[in-house]
Amino acid sequence: MSKVFIALQTNDDTRSIIQAILADNPHAICNEQPAMVKIDAEGSLTVRRSTIEELIGRDFDLQELHINLISLTGHVDESDDELTLSWNN
């Protein structure tokens, strides 16, 4: 299986987003750098709006990810509720 990843800036806005991604993807590995966090996962990685909203205590539009997004890899499947990274074989 191939790995996918998402890399986000490290700041107050992304801390809860990172926690939500890790909660929804227990197989993911978090690699913290001084200015970014890179989350790697075998197979797929899903970002769920509902989990982020629970942690931040407000409505969240997944498009807000782009403000702090550094990079990602994988095929992107996106809806209003989820963003999933995977490789279609």
Backbone as JSON Lines, residues from 0, in Angstrom:
{"i":0,"aa":"M","n":[0.82,-1.18,0.0],"ca":[0.0,0.0,0.0],"c":[0.87,1.25,0.0]}
{"i":1,"aa":"S","n":[0.42,2.29,-0.65],"ca":[1.16,3.54,-0.73],"c":[0.71,4.5,0.37]}
{"i":2,"aa":"K","n":[1.63,5.36,0.75],"ca":[1.33,6.36,1.78],"c":[0.76,7.63,1.16]}
{"i":3,"aa":"V","n":[-0.12,8.26,1.91],"ca":[-0.62,9.6,1.58],"c":[-0.23,10.51,2.74]}
{"i":4,"aa":"F","n":[-0.26,11.81,2.52],"ca":[0.02,12.72,3.63],"c":[-0.66,14.05,3.42]}
{"i":5,"aa":"I","n":[-0.79,14.76,4.54],"ca":[-1.21,16.15,4.53],"c":[-0.26,16.9,5.45]}
{"i":6,"aa":"A","n":[0.19,18.07,5.02],"ca":[1.09,18.9,5.82],"c":[0.41,20.25,6.05]}
{"i":7,"aa":"L","n":[0.37,20.65,7.31],"ca":[-0.27,21.91,7.71],"c":[0.71,22.77,8.5]}
{"i":8,"aa":"Q","n":[0.54,24.09,8.4],"ca":[1.32,24.99,9.24],"c":[1.01,24.71,10.7]}
{"i":9,"aa":"T","n":[2.0,24.91,11.55],"ca":[1.79,24.77,12.99],"c":[1.41,26.14,13.54]}
{"i":10,"aa":"N","n":[0.17,26.25,14.0],"ca":[-0.3,27.49,14.64],"c":[-1.54,27.18,15.46]}
{"i":11,"aa":"D","n":[-2.07,28.18,16.13],"ca":[-3.24,27.97,17.0],"c":[-4.45,27.47,16.21]}
{"i":12,"aa":"D","n":[-4.61,27.9,14.97],"ca":[-5.76,27.5,14.16],"c":[-5.72,26.02,13.78]}
{"i":13,"aa":"T","n":[-4.53,25.47,13.64],"ca":[-4.42,24.09,13.15],"c":[-4.32,23.04,14.25]}
{"i":14,"aa":"R","n":[-4.07,23.42,15.47],"ca":[-3.9,22.42,16.54],"c":[-5.12,21.49,16.66]}
{"i":15,"aa":"S","n":[-6.31,22.05,16.66],"ca":[-7.52,21.23,16.77],"c":[-7.76,20.42,15.49]}
{"i":16,"aa":"I","n":[-7.42,20.99,14.36],"ca":[-7.57,20.26,13.09],"c":[-6.67,19.04,13.09]}
{"i":17,"aa":"I","n":[-5.45,19.2,13.54],"ca":[-4.49,18.09,13.61],"c":[-4.99,17.03,14.58]}
{"i":18,"aa":"Q","n":[-5.5,17.46,15.73],"ca":[-6.06,16.51,16.71],"c":[-7.21,15.72,16.1]}
{"i":19,"aa":"A","n":[-8.06,16.4,15.35],"ca":[-9.21,15.74,14.72],"c":[-8.76,14.72,13.68]}
{"i":20,"aa":"I","n":[-7.79,15.09,12.87],"ca":[-7.29,14.16,11.85],"c":[-6.71,12.91,12.51]}
{"i":21,"aa":"L","n":[-5.94,13.1,13.56],"ca":[-5.33,11.96,14.25],"c":[-6.39,11.11,14.95]}
{"i":22,"aa":"A","n":[-7.43,11.72,15.49],"ca":[-8.51,10.97,16.15],"c":[-9.26,10.1,15.14]}
{"i":23,"aa":"D","n":[-9.48,10.62,13.95],"ca":[-10.23,9.89,12.93],"c":[-9.38,8.89,12.15]}
{"i":24,"aa":"N","n":[-8.07,8.97,12.31],"ca":[-7.15,8.1,11.57],"c":[-6.11,7.52,12.52]}
{"i":25,"aa":"P","n":[-6.49,6.54,13.34],"ca":[-5.56,6.0,14.33],"c":[-4.31,5.35,13.73]}
{"i":26,"aa":"H","n":[-4.36,5.02,12.45],"ca":[-3.2,4.44,11.77],"c":[-2.21,5.5,11.29]}
{"i":27,"aa":"A","n":[-2.56,6.77,11.4],"ca":[-1.72,7.86,10.91],"c":[-0.56,8.13,11.85]}
{"i":28,"aa":"I","n":[0.51,8.64,11.26],"ca":[1.72,8.99,12.01],"c":[1.94,10.48,11.88]}
{"i":29,"aa":"C","n":[2.09,11.14,13.02],"ca":[2.28,12.59,13.07],"c":[3.76,12.91,13.19]}
{"i":30,"aa":"N","n":[4.25,13.73,12.28],"ca":[5.64,14.15,12.27],"c":[5.66,15.67,12.46]}
{"i":31,"aa":"E","n":[6.03,16.1,13.68],"ca":[6.03,17.53,14.0],"c":[7.38,18.16,13.67]}
{"i":32,"aa":"Q","n":[7.33,19.25,12.94],"ca":[8.5,20.04,12.59],"c":[8.34,21.42,13.26]}
{"i":33,"aa":"P","n":[9.37,22.26,13.24],"ca":[9.23,23.57,13.88],"c":[8.08,24.43,13.33]}
{"i":34,"aa":"A","n":[7.82,24.38,12.04],"ca":[6.79,25.26,11.47],"c":[5.65,24.51,10.8]}
{"i":35,"aa":"M","n":[5.68,23.17,10.83],"ca":[4.63,22.41,10.19],"c":[4.43,21.06,10.86]}
{"i":36,"aa":"V","n":[3.28,20.47,10.58],"ca":[2.99,19.11,11.01],"c":[2.63,18.33,9.75]}
{"i":37,"aa":"K","n":[3.29,17.2,9.56],"ca":[3.01,16.33,8.43],"c":[2.4,15.05,8.99]}
{"i":38,"aa":"I","n":[1.24,14.7,8.47],"ca":[0.55,13.49,8.91],"c":[0.56,12.5,7.76]}
{"i":39,"aa":"D","n":[1.25,11.37,7.98],"ca":[1.36,10.29,6.98],"c":[0.41,9.16,7.35]}
{"i":40,"aa":"A","n":[-0.1,8.48,6.33],"ca":[-0.96,7.33,6.58],"c":[-0.84,6.34,5.43]}
{"i":41,"aa":"E","n":[-0.85,5.07,5.77],"ca":[-0.89,4.01,4.77],"c":[-2.29,3.95,4.19]}
{"i":42,"aa":"G","n":[-2.38,3.9,2.88],"ca":[-3.67,3.68,2.23],"c":[-4.53,4.91,2.05]}
{"i":43,"aa":"S","n":[-5.06,5.45,3.14],"ca":[-5.94,6.62,3.02],"c":[-5.92,7.43,4.32]}
{"i":44,"aa":"L","n":[-6.38,8.65,4.18],"ca":[-6.46,9.58,5.31],"c":[-7.72,10.41,5.11]}
{"i":45,"aa":"T","n":[-8.56,10.48,6.15],"ca":[-9.82,11.21,6.03],"c":[-9.87,12.35,7.04]}
{"i":46,"aa":"V","n":[-10.26,13.52,6.55],"ca":[-10.47,14.71,7.39],"c":[-11.97,14.91,7.46]}
{"i":47,"aa":"R","n":[-12.53,14.84,8.66],"ca":[-13.98,14.95,8.84],"c":[-14.34,16.31,9.47]}
{"i":48,"aa":"R","n":[-15.24,17.0,8.81],"ca":[-15.7,18.3,9.29],"c":[-16.31,18.18,10.68]}
{"i":49,"aa":"S","n":[-17.11,17.14,10.92],"ca":[-17.8,17.0,12.2],"c":[-16.84,16.86,13.38]}
{"i":50,"aa":"T","n":[-15.74,16.14,13.18],"ca":[-14.76,15.98,14.25],"c":[-14.06,17.3,14.54]}
{"i":51,"aa":"I","n":[-13.73,18.03,13.5],"ca":[-13.09,19.34,13.69],"c":[-14.04,20.27,14.43]}
{"i":52,"aa":"E","n":[-15.31,20.29,14.03],"ca":[-16.29,21.16,14.67],"c":[-16.44,20.83,16.15]}
{"i":53,"aa":"E","n":[-16.42,19.54,16.51],"ca":[-16.5,19.14,17.91],"c":[-15.35,19.73,18.72]}
{"i":54,"aa":"L","n":[-14.16,19.73,18.14],"ca":[-12.98,20.2,18.86],"c":[-12.87,21.72,18.91]}
{"i":55,"aa":"I","n":[-13.31,22.41,17.87],"ca":[-13.16,23.86,17.87],"c":[-14.4,24.58,18.39]}
{"i":56,"aa":"G","n":[-15.52,23.87,18.47],"ca":[-16.73,24.45,19.04],"c":[-17.44,25.45,18.16]}
{"i":57,"aa":"R","n":[-17.29,25.31,16.85],"ca":[-17.99,26.19,15.91],"c":[-18.13,25.47,14.57]}
{"i":58,"aa":"D","n":[-18.93,26.06,13.68],"ca":[-19.04,25.51,12.33],"c":[-17.7,25.64,11.63]}
{"i":59,"aa":"F","n":[-17.4,24.68,10.77],"ca":[-16.13,24.68,10.05],"c":[-16.39,24.27,8.61]}
{"i":60,"aa":"D","n":[-15.9,25.06,7.7],"ca":[-15.98,24.75,6.27],"c":[-14.64,24.11,5.89]}
{"i":61,"aa":"L","n":[-14.68,22.92,5.29],"ca":[-13.42,22.24,4.95],"c":[-12.52,23.07,4.05]}
{"i":62,"aa":"Q","n":[-13.08,24.04,3.34],"ca":[-12.25,24.91,2.51],"c":[-11.29,25.74,3.36]}
{"i":63,"aa":"E","n":[-11.6,25.89,4.66],"ca":[-10.71,26.61,5.56],"c":[-9.35,25.92,5.7]}
{"i":64,"aa":"L","n":[-9.29,24.63,5.39],"ca":[-8.01,23.91,5.44],"c":[-6.96,24.57,4.55]}
{"i":65,"aa":"H","n":[-7.41,25.13,3.43],"ca":[-6.48,25.68,2.45],"c":[-5.68,26.87,3.0]}
{"i":66,"aa":"I","n":[-6.2,27.54,4.02],"ca":[-5.5,28.68,4.61],"c":[-4.16,28.25,5.2]}
{"i":67,"aa":"N","n":[-4.13,27.06,5.82],"ca":[-2.93,26.59,6.5],"c":[-2.31,25.36,5.86]}
{"i":68,"aa":"L","n":[-2.8,24.98,4.69],"ca":[-2.3,23.8,3.99],"c":[-0.97,24.11,3.31]}
{"i":69,"aa":"I","n":[0.02,23.26,3.58],"ca":[1.32,23.4,2.92],"c":[1.37,22.49,1.7]}
{"i":70,"aa":"S","n":[1.01,21.22,1.91],"ca":[1.08,20.25,0.82],"c":[0.26,19.03,1.17]}
{"i":71,"aa":"L","n":[-0.05,18.24,0.16],"ca":[-0.69,16.96,0.37],"c":[-0.32,16.05,-0.79]}
{"i":72,"aa":"T","n":[-0.52,14.75,-0.59],"ca":[-0.29,13.82,-1.67],"c":[-1.37,12.76,-1.64]}
{"i":73,"aa":"G","n":[-1.78,12.36,-2.81],"ca":[-2.83,11.37,-2.97],"c":[-3.97,11.93,-3.8]}
{"i":74,"aa":"H","n":[-4.84,11.04,-4.21],"ca":[-6.05,11.45,-4.92],"c":[-6.99,12.09,-3.91]}
{"i":75,"aa":"V","n":[-7.51,13.26,-4.22],"ca":[-8.39,13.99,-3.31],"c":[-9.84,13.71,-3.68]}
{"i":76,"aa":"D","n":[-10.59,13.2,-2.71],"ca":[-12.04,13.02,-2.84],"c":[-12.66,13.91,-1.77]}
{"i":77,"aa":"E","n":[-13.36,14.94,-2.22],"ca":[-13.81,15.98,-1.28],"c":[-15.31,16.21,-1.39]}
{"i":78,"aa":"S","n":[-15.95,16.34,-0.24],"ca":[-17.36,16.74,-0.16],"c":[-17.44,17.85,0.89]}
{"i":79,"aa":"D","n":[-18.66,18.27,1.21],"ca":[-18.81,19.28,2.25],"c":[-18.47,18.73,3.63]}
{"i":80,"aa":"D","n":[-18.53,17.4,3.78],"ca":[-18.34,16.77,5.09],"c":[-17.0,16.09,5.29]}
{"i":81,"aa":"E","n":[-16.34,15.68,4.21],"ca":[-15.08,14.94,4.33],"c":[-14.13,15.26,3.2]}
{"i":82,"aa":"L","n":[-12.87,15.14,3.52],"ca":[-11.81,15.18,2.52],"c":[-11.0,13.91,2.74]}
{"i":83,"aa":"T","n":[-10.91,13.07,1.7],"ca":[-10.18,11.82,1.81],"c":[-9.04,11.81,0.81]}
{"i":84,"aa":"L","n":[-7.86,11.45,1.28],"ca":[-6.7,11.27,0.43],"c":[-6.45,9.77,0.29]}
{"i":85,"aa":"S","n":[-6.25,9.32,-0.94],"ca":[-5.95,7.9,-1.18],"c":[-5.29,7.78,-2.55]}
{"i":86,"aa":"W","n":[-4.8,6.62,-2.84],"ca":[-4.29,6.31,-4.16],"c":[-5.2,5.29,-4.79]}
{"i":87,"aa":"N","n":[-5.75,5.63,-5.96],"ca":[-6.61,4.68,-6.68],"c":[-5.72,3.77,-7.49]}
{"i":88,"aa":"N","n":[-5.78,2.49,-7.17],"ca":[-4.93,1.51,-7.9],"c":[-5.74,0.83,-8.98]}
